[in-house]
Amino acid sequence: GGPGIPLNDSQAFPVALQDATYKNASIEKVGEQEVKIEWGTGGHIGVLITGIFLNIDVQGGTSDFADSVGLMGKYGSGKMVDRQGKPMDPNDILAYGMEWQVKQDQGDPMLFSSLEGPQWPEQQCVMPQ
């Protein structure tokens, strides 16, 4: 098997899609291009690949996401807040995106198995033209 998502014992469950190992979760291969990961509260993440299109469906309730904040806003309200929970100007989307750039030096986990593109703190995200 390959490397899994690096989670410590205090987090919900480790999942390694490369070899489909799991603990306290279930991974169901629905078809050649669809994977569904379910957790005990009834929530799930569905990943569907159709040609060149990728669809990610995340389903869950308050017990799954009550303290979640990030690029999609604060759970329940959708308010745009910074990493300290302070409100940000919803009209300044560039500053908001920069605030939520992955920052491993500030404790963010590595999201992918290899580093590509701009990496904080040496480079900021590439802004749209």
PDB file of N, CA, C and O in Angstrom, residues 50-98:
ATOM      1  N   THR A  50     -15.754  11.205 -14.347  1.00  0.00           N
ATOM      2  CA  THR A  50     -16.443  10.941 -15.607  1.00  0.00           C
ATOM      3  C   THR A  50     -15.664  11.650 -16.702  1.00  0.00           C
ATOM      4  O   THR A  50     -15.713  12.876 -16.799  1.00  0.00           O
ATOM      5  N   GLY A  51     -14.941  10.892 -17.500  1.00  0.00           N
ATOM      6  CA  GLY A  51     -14.118  11.499 -18.538  1.00  0.00           C
ATOM      7  C   GLY A  51     -13.086  12.417 -17.907  1.00  0.00           C
ATOM      8  O   GLY A  51     -12.297  11.994 -17.076  1.00  0.00           O
ATOM      9  N   ILE A  52     -13.134  13.701 -18.261  1.00  0.00           N
ATOM     10  CA  ILE A  52     -12.186  14.659 -17.694  1.00  0.00           C
ATOM     11  C   ILE A  52     -12.781  15.422 -16.510  1.00  0.00           C
ATOM     12  O   ILE A  52     -12.153  16.319 -15.962  1.00  0.00           O
ATOM     13  N   PHE A  53     -13.988  15.066 -16.078  1.00  0.00           N
ATOM     14  CA  PHE A  53     -14.669  15.783 -15.006  1.00  0.00           C
ATOM     15  C   PHE A  53     -14.542  15.043 -13.680  1.00  0.00           C
ATOM     16  O   PHE A  53     -14.648  13.821 -13.616  1.00  0.00           O
ATOM     17  N   LEU A  54     -14.337  15.818 -12.614  1.00  0.00           N
ATOM     18  CA  LEU A  54     -14.232  15.281 -11.263  1.00  0.00           C
ATOM     19  C   LEU A  54     -15.357  15.873 -10.433  1.00  0.00           C
ATOM     20  O   LEU A  54     -15.550  17.089 -10.403  1.00  0.00           O
ATOM     21  N   ASN A  55     -16.126  15.031  -9.769  1.00  0.00           N
ATOM     22  CA  ASN A  55     -17.215  15.467  -8.895  1.00  0.00           C
ATOM     23  C   ASN A  55     -16.931  14.940  -7.501  1.00  0.00           C
ATOM     24  O   ASN A  55     -16.733  13.738  -7.316  1.00  0.00           O
ATOM     25  N   ILE A  56     -16.894  15.842  -6.516  1.00  0.00           N
ATOM     26  CA  ILE A  56     -16.706  15.438  -5.129  1.00  0.00           C
ATOM     27  C   ILE A  56     -17.940  15.865  -4.361  1.00  0.00           C
ATOM     28  O   ILE A  56     -18.295  17.037  -4.327  1.00  0.00           O
ATOM     29  N   ASP A  57     -18.614  14.900  -3.742  1.00  0.00           N
ATOM     30  CA  ASP A  57     -19.853  15.136  -3.007  1.00  0.00           C
ATOM     31  C   ASP A  57     -19.588  14.844  -1.534  1.00  0.00           C
ATOM     32  O   ASP A  57     -19.262  13.726  -1.169  1.00  0.00           O
ATOM     33  N   VAL A  58     -19.718  15.870  -0.678  1.00  0.00           N
ATOM     34  CA  VAL A  58     -19.503  15.710   0.759  1.00  0.00           C
ATOM     35  C   VAL A  58     -20.848  15.872   1.442  1.00  0.00           C
ATOM     36  O   VAL A  58     -21.515  16.894   1.270  1.00  0.00           O
ATOM     37  N   GLN A  59     -21.263  14.869   2.180  1.00  0.00           N
ATOM     38  CA  GLN A  59     -22.537  14.898   2.887  1.00  0.00           C
ATOM     39  C   GLN A  59     -22.297  14.647   4.367  1.00  0.00           C
ATOM     40  O   GLN A  59     -21.512  13.779   4.738  1.00  0.00           O
ATOM     41  N   GLY A  60     -22.963  15.395   5.213  1.00  0.00           N
ATOM     42  CA  GLY A  60     -22.855  15.210   6.653  1.00  0.00           C
ATOM     43  C   GLY A  60     -23.748  16.204   7.353  1.00  0.00           C
ATOM     44  O   GLY A  60     -24.380  17.052   6.736  1.00  0.00           O
ATOM     45  N   GLY A  61     -23.776  16.102   8.665  1.00  0.00           N
ATOM     46  CA  GLY A  61     -24.623  16.985   9.452  1.00  0.00           C
ATOM     47  C   GLY A  61     -23.818  17.809  10.432  1.00  0.00           C
ATOM     48  O   GLY A  61     -22.583  17.833  10.411  1.00  0.00           O
ATOM     49  N   THR A  62     -24.533  18.459  11.311  1.00  0.00           N
ATOM     50  CA  THR A  62     -23.911  19.335  12.296  1.00  0.00           C
ATOM     51  C   THR A  62     -22.875  18.602  13.136  1.00  0.00           C
ATOM     52  O   THR A  62     -21.814  19.141  13.437  1.00  0.00           O
ATOM     53  N   SER A  63     -23.145  17.358  13.497  1.00  0.00           N
ATOM     54  CA  SER A  63     -22.173  16.620  14.322  1.00  0.00           C
ATOM     55  C   SER A  63     -20.859  16.384  13.574  1.00  0.00           C
ATOM     56  O   SER A  63     -19.816  16.225  14.196  1.00  0.00           O
ATOM     57  N   ASP A  64     -20.900  16.393  12.256  1.00  0.00           N
ATOM     58  CA  ASP A  64     -19.690  16.183  11.455  1.00  0.00           C
ATOM     59  C   ASP A  64     -18.913  17.477  11.216  1.00  0.00           C
ATOM     60  O   ASP A  64     -17.694  17.460  11.125  1.00  0.00           O
ATOM     61  N   PHE A  65     -19.618  18.598  11.085  1.00  0.00           N
ATOM     62  CA  PHE A  65     -18.986  19.826  10.620  1.00  0.00           C
ATOM     63  C   PHE A  65     -19.186  21.042  11.527  1.00  0.00           C
ATOM     64  O   PHE A  65     -18.846  22.154  11.139  1.00  0.00           O
ATOM     65  N   ALA A  66     -19.723  20.879  12.729  1.00  0.00           N
ATOM     66  CA  ALA A  66     -20.095  22.009  13.579  1.00  0.00           C
ATOM     67  C   ALA A  66     -18.965  23.020  13.792  1.00  0.00           C
ATOM     68  O   ALA A  66     -19.200  24.223  13.827  1.00  0.00           O
ATOM     69  N   ASP A  67     -17.726  22.563  13.935  1.00  0.00           N
ATOM     70  CA  ASP A  67     -16.616  23.481  14.193  1.00  0.00           C
ATOM     71  C   ASP A  67     -15.756  23.721  12.956  1.00  0.00           C
ATOM     72  O   ASP A  67     -14.649  24.220  13.053  1.00  0.00           O
ATOM     73  N   SER A  68     -16.283  23.404  11.783  1.00  0.00           N
ATOM     74  CA  SER A  68     -15.523  23.559  10.545  1.00  0.00           C
ATOM     75  C   SER A  68     -15.501  24.997  10.064  1.00  0.00           C
ATOM     76  O   SER A  68     -16.519  25.685  10.060  1.00  0.00           O
ATOM     77  N   VAL A  69     -14.317  25.446   9.673  1.00  0.00           N
ATOM     78  CA  VAL A  69     -14.140  26.731   9.015  1.00  0.00           C
ATOM     79  C   VAL A  69     -13.090  26.536   7.935  1.00  0.00           C
ATOM     80  O   VAL A  69     -12.284  25.614   8.000  1.00  0.00           O
ATOM     81  N   GLY A  70     -13.102  27.394   6.949  1.00  0.00           N
ATOM     82  CA  GLY A  70     -12.108  27.291   5.889  1.00  0.00           C
ATOM     83  C   GLY A  70     -12.556  28.034   4.663  1.00  0.00           C
ATOM     84  O   GLY A  70     -13.374  28.955   4.743  1.00  0.00           O
ATOM     85  N   LEU A  71     -12.056  27.616   3.533  1.00  0.00           N
ATOM     86  CA  LEU A  71     -12.319  28.306   2.280  1.00  0.00           C
ATOM     87  C   LEU A  71     -13.810  28.383   1.963  1.00  0.00           C
ATOM     88  O   LEU A  71     -14.271  29.323   1.324  1.00  0.00           O
ATOM     89  N   MET A  72     -14.592  27.432   2.409  1.00  0.00           N
ATOM     90  CA  MET A  72     -16.037  27.447   2.149  1.00  0.00           C
ATOM     91  C   MET A  72     -16.803  28.260   3.193  1.00  0.00           C
ATOM     92  O   MET A  72     -18.021  28.320   3.165  1.00  0.00           O
ATOM     93  N   GLY A  73     -16.099  28.882   4.125  1.00  0.00           N
ATOM     94  CA  GLY A  73     -16.746  29.694   5.149  1.00  0.00           C
ATOM     95  C   GLY A  73     -16.965  28.907   6.429  1.00  0.00           C
ATOM     96  O   GLY A  73     -16.542  27.766   6.568  1.00  0.00           O
ATOM     97  N   LYS A  74     -17.656  29.533   7.374  1.00  0.00           N
ATOM     98  CA  LYS A  74     -17.934  28.913   8.664  1.00  0.00           C
ATOM     99  C   LYS A  74     -19.194  28.072   8.534  1.00  0.00           C
ATOM    100  O   LYS A  74     -20.209  28.541   8.010  1.00  0.00           O
ATOM    101  N   TYR A  75     -19.149  26.835   9.019  1.00  0.00           N
ATOM    102  CA  TYR A  75     -20.293  25.931   8.886  1.00  0.00           C
ATOM    103  C   TYR A  75     -21.530  26.552   9.530  1.00  0.00           C
ATOM    104  O   TYR A  75     -21.477  27.117  10.608  1.00  0.00           O
ATOM    105  N   GLY A  76     -22.636  26.426   8.857  1.00  0.00           N
ATOM    106  CA  GLY A  76     -23.906  26.917   9.371  1.00  0.00           C
ATOM    107  C   GLY A  76     -24.242  28.308   8.889  1.00  0.00           C
ATOM    108  O   GLY A  76     -25.370  28.576   8.501  1.00  0.00           O
ATOM    109  N   SER A  77     -23.259  29.214   8.895  1.00  0.00           N
ATOM    110  CA  SER A  77     -23.528  30.594   8.498  1.00  0.00           C
ATOM    111  C   SER A  77     -22.938  30.923   7.129  1.00  0.00           C
ATOM    112  O   SER A  77     -23.427  31.801   6.437  1.00  0.00           O
ATOM    113  N   GLY A  78     -21.844  30.238   6.760  1.00  0.00           N
ATOM    114  CA  GLY A  78     -21.150  30.547   5.518  1.00  0.00           C
ATOM    115  C   GLY A  78     -20.346  31.828   5.591  1.00  0.00           C
ATOM    116  O   GLY A  78     -19.794  32.273   4.598  1.00  0.00           O
ATOM    117  N   LYS A  79     -20.274  32.435   6.801  1.00  0.00           N
ATOM    118  CA  LYS A  79     -19.529  33.691   6.941  1.00  0.00           C
ATOM    119  C   LYS A  79     -18.059  33.477   6.631  1.00  0.00           C
ATOM    120  O   LYS A  79     -17.469  32.468   7.004  1.00  0.00           O
ATOM    121  N   MET A  80     -17.482  34.445   5.943  1.00  0.00           N
ATOM    122  CA  MET A  80     -16.065  34.404   5.591  1.00  0.00           C
ATOM    123  C   MET A  80     -15.256  34.906   6.775  1.00  0.00           C
ATOM    124  O   MET A  80     -15.369  36.071   7.163  1.00  0.00           O
ATOM    125  N   VAL A  81     -14.479  34.014   7.388  1.00  0.00           N
ATOM    126  CA  VAL A  81     -13.661  34.374   8.544  1.00  0.00           C
ATOM    127  C   VAL A  81     -12.211  33.992   8.285  1.00  0.00           C
ATOM    128  O   VAL A  81     -11.917  33.119   7.470  1.00  0.00           O
ATOM    129  N   ASP A  82     -11.290  34.665   8.995  1.00  0.00           N
ATOM    130  CA  ASP A  82      -9.877  34.314   8.861  1.00  0.00           C
ATOM    131  C   ASP A  82      -9.555  33.126   9.773  1.00  0.00           C
ATOM    132  O   ASP A  82     -10.445  32.578  10.437  1.00  0.00           O
ATOM    133  N   ARG A  83      -8.303  32.738   9.819  1.00  0.00           N
ATOM    134  CA  ARG A  83      -7.888  31.577  10.607  1.00  0.00           C
ATOM    135  C   ARG A  83      -8.114  31.756  12.106  1.00  0.00           C
ATOM    136  O   ARG A  83      -8.170  30.787  12.845  1.00  0.00           O
ATOM    137  N   GLN A  84      -8.236  33.001  12.558  1.00  0.00           N
ATOM    138  CA  GLN A  84      -8.490  33.259  13.969  1.00  0.00           C
ATOM    139  C   GLN A  84      -9.985  33.425  14.260  1.00  0.00           C
ATOM    140  O   GLN A  84     -10.374  33.698  15.388  1.00  0.00           O
ATOM    141  N   GLY A  85     -10.829  33.270  13.236  1.00  0.00           N
ATOM    142  CA  GLY A  85     -12.272  33.377  13.411  1.00  0.00           C
ATOM    143  C   GLY A  85     -12.820  34.782  13.278  1.00  0.00           C
ATOM    144  O   GLY A  85     -14.009  35.011  13.496  1.00  0.00           O
ATOM    145  N   LYS A  86     -11.979  35.725  12.892  1.00  0.00           N
ATOM    146  CA  LYS A  86     -12.421  37.112  12.736  1.00  0.00           C
ATOM    147  C   LYS A  86     -13.050  37.291  11.350  1.00  0.00           C
ATOM    148  O   LYS A  86     -12.528  36.758  10.363  1.00  0.00           O
ATOM    149  N   PRO A  87     -14.150  38.043  11.263  1.00  0.00           N
ATOM    150  CA  PRO A  87     -14.809  38.257   9.965  1.00  0.00           C
ATOM    151  C   PRO A  87     -13.873  38.928   8.957  1.00  0.00           C
ATOM    152  O   PRO A  87     -13.051  39.762   9.311  1.00  0.00           O
ATOM    153  N   MET A  88     -14.026  38.522   7.698  1.00  0.00           N
ATOM    154  CA  MET A  88     -13.282  39.138   6.602  1.00  0.00           C
ATOM    155  C   MET A  88     -14.273  39.779   5.640  1.00  0.00           C
ATOM    156  O   MET A  88     -15.443  39.396   5.598  1.00  0.00           O
ATOM    157  N   ASP A  89     -13.795  40.732   4.868  1.00  0.00           N
ATOM    158  CA  ASP A  89     -14.618  41.426   3.884  1.00  0.00           C
ATOM    159  C   ASP A  89     -15.022  40.440   2.784  1.00  0.00           C
ATOM    160  O   ASP A  89     -14.171  39.934   2.058  1.00  0.00           O
ATOM    161  N   PRO A  90     -16.326  40.151   2.648  1.00  0.00           N
ATOM    162  CA  PRO A  90     -16.764  39.192   1.629  1.00  0.00           C
ATOM    163  C   PRO A  90     -16.522  39.673   0.199  1.00  0.00           C
ATOM    164  O   PRO A  90     -16.590  38.882  -0.735  1.00  0.00           O
ATOM    165  N   ASN A  91     -16.229  40.962   0.033  1.00  0.00           N
ATOM    166  CA  ASN A  91     -15.957  41.485  -1.307  1.00  0.00           C
ATOM    167  C   ASN A  91     -14.492  41.359  -1.698  1.00  0.00           C
ATOM    168  O   ASN A  91     -14.145  41.557  -2.856  1.00  0.00           O
ATOM    169  N   ASP A  92     -13.626  41.049  -0.732  1.00  0.00           N
ATOM    170  CA  ASP A  92     -12.183  40.921  -1.012  1.00  0.00           C
ATOM    171  C   ASP A  92     -11.814  39.435  -1.117  1.00  0.00           C
ATOM    172  O   ASP A  92     -11.194  38.862  -0.238  1.00  0.00           O
ATOM    173  N   ILE A  93     -12.239  38.827  -2.226  1.00  0.00           N
ATOM    174  CA  ILE A  93     -12.045  37.384  -2.378  1.00  0.00           C
ATOM    175  C   ILE A  93     -10.571  36.996  -2.522  1.00  0.00           C
ATOM    176  O   ILE A  93     -10.185  35.896  -2.153  1.00  0.00           O
ATOM    177  N   LEU A  94      -9.749  37.884  -3.061  1.00  0.00           N
ATOM    178  CA  LEU A  94      -8.326  37.565  -3.194  1.00  0.00           C
ATOM    179  C   LEU A  94      -7.658  37.462  -1.825  1.00  0.00           C
ATOM    180  O   LEU A  94      -6.898  36.522  -1.559  1.00  0.00           O
ATOM    181  N   ALA A  95      -7.933  38.411  -0.930  1.00  0.00           N
ATOM    182  CA  ALA A  95      -7.370  38.355   0.422  1.00  0.00           C
ATOM    183  C   ALA A  95      -7.888  37.121   1.153  1.00  0.00           C
ATOM    184  O   ALA A  95      -7.144  36.458   1.892  1.00  0.00           O
ATOM    185  N   TYR A  96      -9.149  36.782   0.937  1.00  0.00           N
ATOM    186  CA  TYR A  96      -9.740  35.604   1.576  1.00  0.00           C
ATOM    187  C   TYR A  96      -9.054  34.322   1.094  1.00  0.00           C
ATOM    188  O   TYR A  96      -8.713  33.446   1.895  1.00  0.00           O
ATOM    189  N   GLY A  97      -8.839  34.217  -0.196  1.00  0.00           N
ATOM    190  CA  GLY A  97      -8.141  33.050  -0.741  1.00  0.00           C
ATOM    191  C   GLY A  97      -6.728  32.929  -0.215  1.00  0.00           C
ATOM    192  O   GLY A  97      -6.269  31.839   0.136  1.00  0.00           O
ATOM    193  N   MET A  98      -6.022  34.044  -0.137  1.00  0.00           N
ATOM    194  CA  MET A  98      -4.650  34.032   0.401  1.00  0.00           C
ATOM    195  C   MET A  98      -4.637  33.611   1.874  1.00  0.00           C
ATOM    196  O   MET A  98      -3.735  32.911   2.321  1.00  0.00           O
TER     197      MET A  98
END
